[in-house]
Each structure stands twice: as C-alpha cells, then as structure tokens.
Amino acid sequence: MSTAQKSPPPYLIVRGSLPPPPPETSVAVVGLGRVGLPLALAFAAKGLRVIGVERDARTRAAIAEQRMPFHEPGCDELLRTRPLEVVADVSELSDGSLPEYVVITVGTPLQAHIEVDLTQLAAVTRSLGKVLRKGQTIVLRSTVAARTTEYVGRVLTRETGLMPGEDFHLAFCPERIVEGKALVELETLPQVVGADDEASRARASALFSVFPVDQLHTSLVGGELIKLFNNVTRYVSFALANQFALIADQFGESVHPLIAMANHDYPRDPIARPGFAAGACLRKDFGMVSENHSTTDMLVAAWRVNEYMPNFVARKLAEHAGGLHQKTIAVLGYTFKRDTDDPRDALTPKLLRYLEREVPREVRIVEPNLGGEIPLEHGGTARNWELTAALRGADAVVLAMNHSRFADVRRFVVGPDAIVAPGAWVADLWNVCNTGELFFCARPQVVGGP
Ligand SMILES: NC(=O)c1ccc[n+]([C@@H]2O[C@H](COP(=O)([O-])OP(=O)(O)OC[C@H]3O[C@@H](n4cnc5c(N)ncnc54)[C@H](O)[C@@H]3O)[C@@H](O)[C@H]2O)c1
C-alpha cells in the first residue's frame, strides 16, 4: 500500500444512526457460512441488492431451495421471503457486474502449526483480481491476524495494478456476532470500521450504516486487533475459570459453589464458568495473535489450560469411578457451545479420544442440536443417542455441554427417577445437575444399610 495515502487512525466513536447507503446499493458477500449468510440476508432485508458467492455446491443448493444450511434464528424466514441469488466464484461477476461493495467472509482456520491458514482468503483475492474495477470497495470481515487486510490489498495490486486507497477502497470491518444471535447482534453491536484512508473509511462506514449502531472508526490493523482482543479476552477468561477448577480440585473443593459465591453481589469482574473452550473462533483467534512472536506468553498458558480440560475430565472420572474399562459412558453434548448445531473445533471429540483410551464397553453420544448422526472429525459418523436411552444403565456420565435441552438431565441422574446405573459417576462441567459438584456419584450404593 502506498504510505502517501495512509492517514493517521482516527479512533473515533461515531454515535447513533448515520445516513444509510442509497437503496439498490449493490453488495457481494463472499463465503456464505455462519457469518456470511446471515449478513447477506440482513443486507437484503435492508433493501440492498445482494448477491452471494459460495463455492460449496450443497450450500448453494440449500439456498436455492430457500432452506438454511444450518440453524440461525430468524434466517429461515428471511430466506423464505426473499430468495438470494448465489454464484460459485467471484470471477463470475465479470463484465462490469461486480457490485460496488464486496464483503469477504470466508473461513480463516488455524493450521496445525501456530499459523493462520489463508488458503480461502488467497483464493478469493486472486479471483477478485480478475474482476476488480476502479472505485469499488473491498471489505474484509473474516477474523484475521494483524496486517492481513494489507496483504489482501497487495495481492489485488499484484493482480490488477490498482492501488488501495487510490484506485479502489479497502476496509476491515470484523464480524463480532455469536452464532445463534446473528440477526439481533448485527442490529445492536457497535460496528468496527478499519481503514487507512478517509475515502475507504467513508465508503465502508456508509455500507454498515444500514445497521442502527455506533461505529468505531480506526485503522486496518486497529480493526484487526480490536476483534482479536475481544475473542482472546473470552478465551483467557474461560481458561482462568478452568484453572480455578483445577486449583479447587487440588484442595478437594468443588469449583461451582466457590465461583458462585465469589461472584455473589461482587461488583467487579465476574468469574466465568469452567467448561470446554475452543470452537471455530476462540482457539484459533489466540493462534492469530500468537503467530507474531516467539516467546511464551499468558495466551499460550490459557491455551494449555483449556486444551488440558478433556484430559482432566476423563482422568478424574476414571479415578472416581474406579476405572472405566468395560463400562458404559454417556457423553452429553458434542457441539462447541451451548445450543449450537456447529461441531467445528469442539473439545468433545478430544474427550472421546481420552475416554476410548480407557477401553470402555460403550460410549453413547447425545447431541440434540444435530438432527441426524454425529459427524466424526476424520470422516464417518457415530450414533446420536436419545437422552434417556443413553443414560439408562450408564456407569459414567459426562455433561460436556450445558445445552438448554439438557434441563431434564438432573431428573434422570439424581433422585428417585434416576435411570443411570447404581454407583454411576458424573462429571458435570457446567453444574447442569445443580449439585454444585464437578464430579459426583449419582446413585451412591449404601453399604450395610437396612
Ligand atoms: N462463526 C462465528 O460465530 C464467527 C463469528 C465472528 C467471526 N467469525 C469469523 O468469520 C469468518 C467466517 O466464519 P464462518 O464461521 O462463517 O466460516 P464458515 O466456514 O462457516 O464459512 C465460510 C464459507 O466460505 C466459503 N468459501 C471458502 N472459500 C470460498 C471461495 N473462494 N469462494 C466462495 N466461497 C468460499 C466456504 O465454503 C464456507 O461456506 C472466519 O474468519 C471466522 O473466524 C466467525
């Protein structure tokens, strides 16, 4: 990027509603996943002329049938009432038909190394280079490591000879929604608008003015870092709660009531709850920060604590239960967080691998948010058990997730209606059974009773 064009970052909070872009403003959203599809539907609902770009044929087929390829509240209705035109590749938007705005929302996973995988972004940028024209605005919305938007600009310059900030506009406007609340949060969360020149900032700002939210104007790198700071804070706060669970366990205490009491009417910095923390955002976003330096820092420590939790749960459960060899284990929850149907980068598969090392008789997985079978990480599927069928006669239970559809679990695990095996041990990471215990015996066998 030419440094001559770079204006100092404004760090400006623009409050309230800005004038929206003219109706019929055209925008392409590239990558119709959990972020891109809700955004495309929300833009269309605001009257913009939207075209989707999605390389996955199954996703395109679902959208053509006006059917959401995944669960996101409110999106089914938007898609049913307003069909979305979708093409497979940006380069199909040629002959001057490329919309005024292109918003890139492709996946940015982490490599097996501590390194962001830019394969999807590189492919989109190369395709975009075939059709980019002067005056267009490119907005990167995927979560990326610092300086990645500059990289997008450099690729576009290499492919076209056009300069960001002079011939076309370039901005970074991160997505900050959580799955399950996409449409609500697009209308309520302040929108970060990162750009290194005034014209790009103004163009990106105008597009996102369709949403009645404050805008946070900053530089490209500023926008990239704000997004990472938000996610890394969550990741570290979950790691801290997990560390507290390990410390409490060392002292023979249960962490759930301790955290509840520490938080009770205490006005500062509530402690999160322990649990598996990974998923398509949190774990990889830590990697995006960490790839830029060599030293061990507190983010690496947070990563280690969160990654250790499945091992801890499997090992402690085995210890309490007197071993898990030839036992039946029910594992409740497979997706990466409460009430989502997204299994990407969840920690339950890692837990299952540790449980399998104990060589149990059977492991029964229950995931009510997945309609059919359980998709396994390296291909194939496993049976998705109905809750009571999985719990009946189970010798051990892991509550790996606190889905709202597990509200009844307590009834089947403790109390007179319990259907687990007598003496069954439970690992309740989320205190779903409300016993206050991380590990407890569900139906203690009374020795020498009447
Ligand atoms: N999922 C979330 O809750 C969330 C929240 C905030 C930010 N983010 C970030 O947003 C980005 C997207 O996340 P996601 O969860 O939507 O990912 P996703 O994998 O669900 O969606 C990405 C989509 O892009 C498509 N794609 C990839 N390359 C393409 C190409 N060359 N042309 C057309 N389509 C292409 C993929 O087929 C896929 O459907 C990531 O950077 C993620 O970190 C995600």
XYZ file of C-alpha atoms and ligand atoms in Angstrom:
494
model
C 0.000 0.000 0.000
C 1.299 3.488 -0.765
C 2.171 5.167 2.507
C 1.298 8.561 0.973
C -2.376 7.598 1.190
C -2.250 6.476 4.803
C -3.959 8.941 7.132
C -3.487 8.718 10.916
C -6.027 6.414 12.589
C -8.896 8.480 13.974
C -10.007 6.310 16.946
C -13.429 7.869 16.543
C -16.667 6.636 18.082
C -19.466 7.690 15.748
C -22.652 7.563 17.758
C -26.171 6.838 16.613
C -27.623 6.457 13.191
C -25.715 7.560 10.116
C -27.476 8.154 6.813
C -27.888 4.711 5.203
C -26.497 3.961 1.740
C -28.893 4.561 -1.132
C -31.350 1.729 -1.715
C -30.231 -0.526 -4.552
C -26.616 -0.210 -3.419
C -25.135 -3.478 -4.626
C -23.031 -5.783 -2.476
C -21.494 -9.212 -2.974
C -20.956 -11.337 0.130
C -18.254 -13.931 -0.496
C -18.471 -17.069 1.673
C -21.994 -17.904 2.831
C -21.157 -19.652 6.090
C -22.241 -18.893 9.652
C -21.141 -15.270 9.221
C -21.702 -14.528 5.534
C -25.190 -15.931 5.054
C -26.876 -14.104 7.976
C -25.080 -10.912 6.887
C -26.203 -11.302 3.258
C -29.796 -11.882 4.397
C -29.655 -8.893 6.750
C -28.283 -6.633 3.973
C -31.054 -7.822 1.635
C -33.689 -7.171 4.315
C -32.405 -3.564 4.431
C -33.124 -3.150 0.726
C -29.593 -3.585 -0.639
C -29.098 -5.535 -3.855
C -27.213 -8.591 -2.622
C -25.506 -11.377 -4.465
C -23.931 -14.278 -2.605
C -20.770 -16.095 -3.631
C -20.312 -19.599 -2.251
C -18.040 -22.341 -3.564
C -19.803 -25.187 -1.736
C -22.413 -26.788 -4.002
C -24.503 -28.197 -1.111
C -24.791 -24.765 0.476
C -25.750 -23.233 -2.887
C -28.393 -25.954 -3.401
C -29.895 -25.344 0.060
C -30.071 -21.592 -0.537
C -31.633 -22.149 -3.979
C -34.348 -24.197 -2.226
C -34.716 -21.295 0.255
C -33.590 -23.585 3.077
C -30.949 -22.604 5.666
C -27.947 -24.971 5.604
C -27.543 -24.513 9.399
C -29.614 -23.220 12.295
C -29.617 -19.463 12.880
C -32.747 -17.933 14.437
C -34.725 -15.658 12.101
C -32.730 -16.530 8.975
C -35.154 -19.200 7.682
C -37.875 -16.611 7.443
C -35.664 -14.037 5.702
C -34.548 -16.627 3.163
C -38.103 -17.839 2.558
C -39.416 -14.346 1.914
C -36.527 -13.092 -0.217
C -34.595 -15.566 -2.409
C -30.855 -14.931 -2.551
C -29.000 -15.099 -5.849
C -25.780 -17.067 -5.445
C -22.839 -17.788 -7.761
C -19.933 -20.161 -7.148
C -16.970 -17.830 -7.686
C -16.278 -14.088 -7.579
C -14.831 -14.206 -11.089
C -18.359 -14.982 -12.366
C -19.242 -11.381 -11.505
C -17.374 -10.146 -14.567
C -18.289 -7.797 -17.435
C -18.652 -4.897 -15.078
C -21.315 -6.679 -12.991
C -19.163 -6.770 -9.850
C -21.187 -4.942 -7.189
C -19.996 -1.654 -5.700
C -19.116 -3.478 -2.479
C -17.511 -6.887 -1.954
C -17.580 -8.198 1.618
C -15.316 -11.191 2.243
C -16.485 -13.639 4.924
C -14.584 -16.828 4.103
C -13.116 -19.119 6.778
C -9.718 -18.394 8.332
C -8.880 -21.530 10.310
C -5.628 -22.212 12.104
C -3.057 -24.532 10.563
C -1.864 -27.461 12.675
C 1.031 -25.118 13.445
C 0.517 -21.781 15.245
C -0.253 -20.072 11.937
C -3.384 -18.779 10.247
C -4.475 -20.700 7.168
C -5.026 -18.071 4.466
C -5.870 -20.574 1.698
C -9.525 -19.497 1.361
C -8.688 -15.811 1.543
C -5.893 -16.150 -1.034
C -8.221 -17.948 -3.478
C -10.939 -15.296 -3.147
C -8.456 -12.461 -3.536
C -6.955 -13.996 -6.684
C -10.449 -14.436 -8.194
C -11.360 -10.908 -7.210
C -8.257 -9.672 -9.027
C -9.801 -10.872 -12.300
C -12.836 -8.598 -11.993
C -11.928 -5.655 -9.747
C -12.616 -2.229 -11.248
C -11.705 1.301 -10.184
C -13.923 2.777 -7.476
C -15.027 -0.500 -5.912
C -14.897 -1.151 -2.178
C -13.466 -4.339 -0.735
C -14.338 -5.067 2.884
C -12.652 -7.937 4.726
C -14.883 -9.279 7.524
C -13.264 -12.635 8.365
C -11.227 -12.721 11.563
C -7.561 -12.360 10.668
C -4.105 -11.786 12.129
C -2.833 -8.193 12.162
C -1.774 -6.907 8.730
C -3.798 -9.476 6.754
C -6.012 -6.804 5.146
C -2.843 -5.121 3.869
C -1.909 -8.497 2.349
C -5.294 -8.578 0.550
C -4.508 -5.113 -0.831
C -1.076 -6.239 -2.024
C -2.496 -9.284 -3.840
C -5.123 -7.116 -5.553
C -2.426 -4.661 -6.632
C -0.307 -7.524 -7.995
C -3.269 -8.915 -9.942
C -4.654 -5.604 -11.270
C -2.080 -2.827 -10.928
C -4.757 -0.872 -8.990
C -3.766 0.746 -5.669
C -5.833 0.549 -2.465
C -6.772 3.992 -1.218
C -6.257 5.446 -4.711
C -8.000 3.248 -7.278
C -10.175 1.115 -5.024
C -11.270 1.244 -1.390
C -10.112 -1.246 1.219
C -11.501 -1.706 4.729
C -11.570 -4.193 7.562
C -14.943 -4.466 9.345
C -14.856 -7.524 11.606
C -17.854 -9.686 12.409
C -18.440 -9.786 16.177
C -21.755 -11.700 16.422
C -22.140 -15.023 18.219
C -23.845 -17.894 16.460
C -27.497 -18.078 17.467
C -27.831 -14.289 17.804
C -26.524 -13.130 14.430
C -29.527 -11.054 13.349
C -30.049 -9.491 16.768
C -26.392 -8.587 17.204
C -25.998 -7.143 13.705
C -28.611 -4.601 14.818
C -27.091 -3.911 18.225
C -23.327 -4.429 18.370
C -21.166 -1.416 17.553
C -19.530 -1.848 14.159
C -15.759 -1.542 13.866
C -14.716 0.226 10.659
C -10.985 -0.068 9.988
C -9.319 1.716 7.075
C -6.048 3.500 6.347
C -7.507 6.302 4.221
C -10.508 8.572 4.579
C -12.288 7.552 1.380
C -12.168 3.834 2.212
C -13.366 4.545 5.750
C -16.271 6.659 4.484
C -17.326 4.004 1.943
C -17.256 1.152 4.479
C -18.992 3.336 7.041
C -21.790 4.086 4.572
C -22.387 0.386 3.887
C -22.693 -0.541 7.565
C -24.922 2.451 8.253
C -27.785 0.140 7.274
C -27.461 -1.060 10.869
C -28.504 1.488 13.523
C -25.404 1.080 15.676
C -22.438 3.131 16.815
C -19.405 2.839 14.583
C -15.840 2.581 15.816
C -13.546 4.162 13.251
C -9.928 3.083 13.317
C -7.059 1.851 11.123
C -6.877 -1.512 9.329
C -4.605 -3.011 11.969
C -6.621 -1.321 14.737
C -9.766 -3.090 13.492
C -7.962 -6.420 13.233
C -6.650 -6.095 16.785
C -9.963 -4.978 18.326
C -11.601 -8.170 17.036
C -8.771 -10.354 18.345
C -8.728 -8.575 21.720
C -12.455 -9.330 22.187
C -12.117 -13.014 21.385
C -8.851 -13.588 23.186
C -10.319 -11.990 26.326
C -13.120 -14.552 26.290
C -10.687 -17.388 25.683
C -8.447 -16.303 28.563
C -11.370 -15.733 30.937
C -12.588 -19.294 30.297
C -9.031 -20.538 30.854
C -8.944 -18.704 34.176
C -12.197 -20.373 35.285
C -10.785 -23.734 34.185
C -7.580 -23.038 36.116
C -9.703 -22.291 39.195
C -11.484 -25.643 38.703
C -8.109 -27.414 38.725
C -6.951 -25.487 41.803
C -10.202 -26.167 43.712
C -9.941 -29.853 42.838
C -6.386 -29.953 44.228
C -7.775 -28.811 47.561
C -10.713 -31.242 47.463
C -13.170 -28.398 46.873
C -15.783 -28.067 44.139
C -15.343 -25.029 41.949
C -19.031 -24.388 41.125
C -20.176 -23.037 44.527
C -16.863 -21.247 45.012
C -17.296 -19.252 41.790
C -20.975 -18.612 42.553
C -20.013 -17.228 45.969
C -17.077 -15.211 44.622
C -19.448 -13.568 42.137
C -22.355 -13.093 44.554
C -23.141 -9.370 44.773
C -19.498 -8.624 43.963
C -19.464 -5.625 41.632
C -16.174 -6.260 39.807
C -15.064 -8.660 37.019
C -17.363 -11.683 37.378
C -15.561 -15.011 37.033
C -16.653 -17.149 34.072
C -17.759 -20.735 34.483
C -15.405 -23.605 33.742
C -16.029 -25.722 30.668
C -14.641 -26.765 27.315
C -13.453 -23.651 25.455
C -12.469 -23.965 21.808
C -14.770 -23.685 18.782
C -14.477 -22.082 15.393
C -13.415 -18.735 16.896
C -11.799 -18.705 20.308
C -8.962 -21.203 19.984
C -7.852 -20.111 16.550
C -8.000 -16.416 17.393
C -5.477 -16.994 20.150
C -3.268 -18.522 17.415
C -3.622 -15.412 15.261
C -2.135 -13.279 18.000
C 0.495 -15.825 18.950
C 1.929 -16.396 15.472
C 3.613 -12.995 15.608
C 6.031 -13.597 18.463
C 8.307 -16.324 19.703
C 8.094 -16.016 23.456
C 5.769 -17.958 25.721
C 3.095 -15.616 26.996
C -0.110 -15.810 29.017
C -2.086 -16.652 25.861
C -0.092 -19.854 25.443
C -0.758 -20.649 29.112
C -4.513 -20.088 28.528
C -4.361 -22.377 25.506
C -2.660 -25.102 27.558
C -5.224 -24.912 30.370
C -8.219 -25.020 28.003
C -6.695 -27.859 25.986
C -5.974 -29.839 29.169
C -9.622 -29.928 30.328
C -10.749 -33.020 28.328
C -7.774 -34.958 29.702
C -8.572 -33.779 33.243
C -12.238 -34.768 32.972
C -11.506 -38.235 31.543
C -8.748 -38.970 34.062
C -10.622 -37.760 37.160
C -13.800 -39.519 36.098
C -11.866 -42.769 35.693
C -10.252 -42.287 39.113
C -13.571 -41.632 40.847
C -15.360 -44.478 39.068
C -12.596 -46.990 39.862
C -11.670 -47.203 36.160
C -13.789 -47.010 33.011
C -12.621 -50.239 31.373
C -15.634 -52.254 30.147
C -18.024 -49.588 31.430
C -20.805 -47.744 29.617
C -20.285 -43.997 29.358
C -22.856 -41.417 28.251
C -21.391 -38.176 26.865
C -23.921 -35.351 26.671
C -23.090 -32.568 24.217
C -20.886 -32.714 21.135
C -21.031 -29.229 19.547
C -18.647 -26.479 20.608
C -21.008 -24.372 22.697
C -24.473 -24.183 24.241
C -27.431 -24.695 21.893
C -25.468 -24.556 18.637
C -25.502 -27.174 15.867
C -21.873 -26.285 14.999
C -19.430 -29.086 15.884
C -16.357 -27.354 14.439
C -13.293 -27.429 16.632
C -15.259 -28.605 19.686
C -13.314 -30.269 22.504
C -15.733 -33.197 22.961
C -14.006 -35.275 20.244
C -10.773 -34.865 22.207
C -12.579 -36.003 25.378
C -13.918 -39.036 23.487
C -10.403 -39.983 22.425
C -9.237 -39.907 26.057
C -12.260 -41.952 27.145
C -11.520 -44.512 24.411
C -8.027 -44.950 25.886
C -9.753 -46.417 28.965
C -11.289 -49.071 26.649
C -14.885 -48.782 27.852
C -17.623 -51.176 26.729
C -19.579 -48.433 25.002
C -19.626 -44.652 24.634
C -23.052 -43.167 23.899
C -23.045 -39.639 22.466
C -26.089 -37.388 22.820
C -26.322 -34.189 20.759
C -29.908 -32.919 20.466
C -28.861 -29.970 18.286
C -27.717 -32.235 15.472
C -30.664 -33.695 13.588
C -29.047 -36.948 12.497
C -25.898 -38.900 13.197
C -22.816 -37.422 14.867
C -20.292 -36.329 12.180
C -16.878 -37.565 13.311
C -13.827 -35.350 12.810
C -11.943 -37.609 10.441
C -14.933 -38.823 8.460
C -17.715 -41.269 9.184
C -20.500 -40.889 11.705
C -21.497 -42.207 15.120
C -24.949 -42.933 16.511
C -26.660 -39.925 18.053
C -28.438 -41.348 21.105
C -31.720 -40.186 22.530
C -31.098 -38.787 26.023
C -32.874 -41.371 28.214
C -31.672 -44.289 26.078
C -28.090 -43.086 26.587
C -28.465 -42.573 30.328
C -30.267 -45.837 31.071
C -27.807 -48.113 32.858
C -24.808 -45.830 32.161
C -21.890 -46.358 34.579
C -20.477 -42.902 33.938
C -21.836 -39.652 32.502
C -20.035 -36.586 31.182
C -22.049 -33.397 30.834
C -19.740 -31.861 28.260
C -22.106 -29.019 27.294
C -24.896 -27.097 29.012
C -27.476 -27.184 26.202
C -30.900 -25.930 27.279
C -32.288 -29.268 26.096
C -30.400 -30.919 28.958
C -32.624 -29.189 31.524
C -34.204 -32.567 32.410
C -30.966 -34.428 32.926
C -30.916 -33.984 36.684
C -34.161 -35.990 36.973
C -32.618 -38.979 35.177
C -29.284 -38.804 37.001
C -30.079 -38.000 40.634
C -33.175 -38.565 42.730
C -35.844 -41.281 42.762
C -36.357 -41.348 38.958
C -32.656 -41.839 38.199
C -32.027 -44.321 35.401
C -28.237 -44.408 35.404
C -26.571 -47.495 36.926
C -26.305 -47.582 40.729
C -22.959 -46.097 41.720
C -22.633 -44.194 38.403
C -20.166 -41.288 38.447
C -20.907 -37.989 36.764
C -18.597 -35.239 35.507
C -20.737 -32.109 35.409
C -18.578 -29.360 33.910
C -21.442 -26.858 33.872
C -23.326 -27.746 37.052
C -26.293 -28.765 34.881
C -27.496 -31.168 37.609
C -27.279 -28.363 40.137
C -25.453 -30.458 42.724
C -22.602 -27.925 42.941
C -20.144 -30.776 42.315
C -17.838 -31.117 39.339
C -17.649 -34.876 39.969
C -20.262 -36.758 41.951
C -21.666 -40.222 42.468
C -25.213 -40.153 41.105
C -26.703 -43.082 42.986
C -24.406 -43.906 45.886
C -24.699 -47.544 46.899
C -25.484 -47.823 50.605
C -23.143 -50.337 52.164
C -24.550 -52.254 55.153
C -27.862 -50.383 55.048
C -31.096 -51.800 56.414
N -18.893 -18.458 13.255
C -18.911 -17.384 14.042
O -19.681 -17.303 15.001
C -17.997 -16.212 13.758
C -18.193 -15.021 14.459
C -17.391 -13.933 14.165
C -16.378 -14.046 13.215
N -16.186 -15.221 12.559
C -15.143 -15.276 11.520
O -15.796 -15.115 10.256
C -15.126 -15.909 9.261
C -16.114 -16.882 8.644
O -16.529 -17.760 9.660
P -17.707 -18.797 9.402
O -17.972 -19.436 10.716
O -18.820 -18.153 8.660
O -16.957 -19.832 8.427
P -17.673 -20.905 7.513
O -16.630 -21.932 7.251
O -18.981 -21.295 8.118
O -17.983 -20.103 6.188
C -17.049 -19.790 5.219
C -17.686 -20.046 3.881
O -16.847 -19.549 2.857
C -16.940 -20.424 1.748
N -15.772 -20.205 0.880
C -14.474 -20.512 1.126
N -13.706 -20.148 0.092
C -14.533 -19.598 -0.847
C -14.330 -19.039 -2.125
N -13.112 -18.999 -2.666
N -15.385 -18.572 -2.784
C -16.626 -18.644 -2.259
N -16.887 -19.163 -1.051
C -15.861 -19.638 -0.343
C -16.946 -21.790 2.412
O -17.438 -22.795 1.540
C -17.874 -21.532 3.593
O -19.224 -21.777 3.285
C -13.955 -16.561 9.971
O -12.831 -15.762 9.829
C -14.397 -16.579 11.420
O -13.307 -16.605 12.317
C -16.985 -16.297 12.791
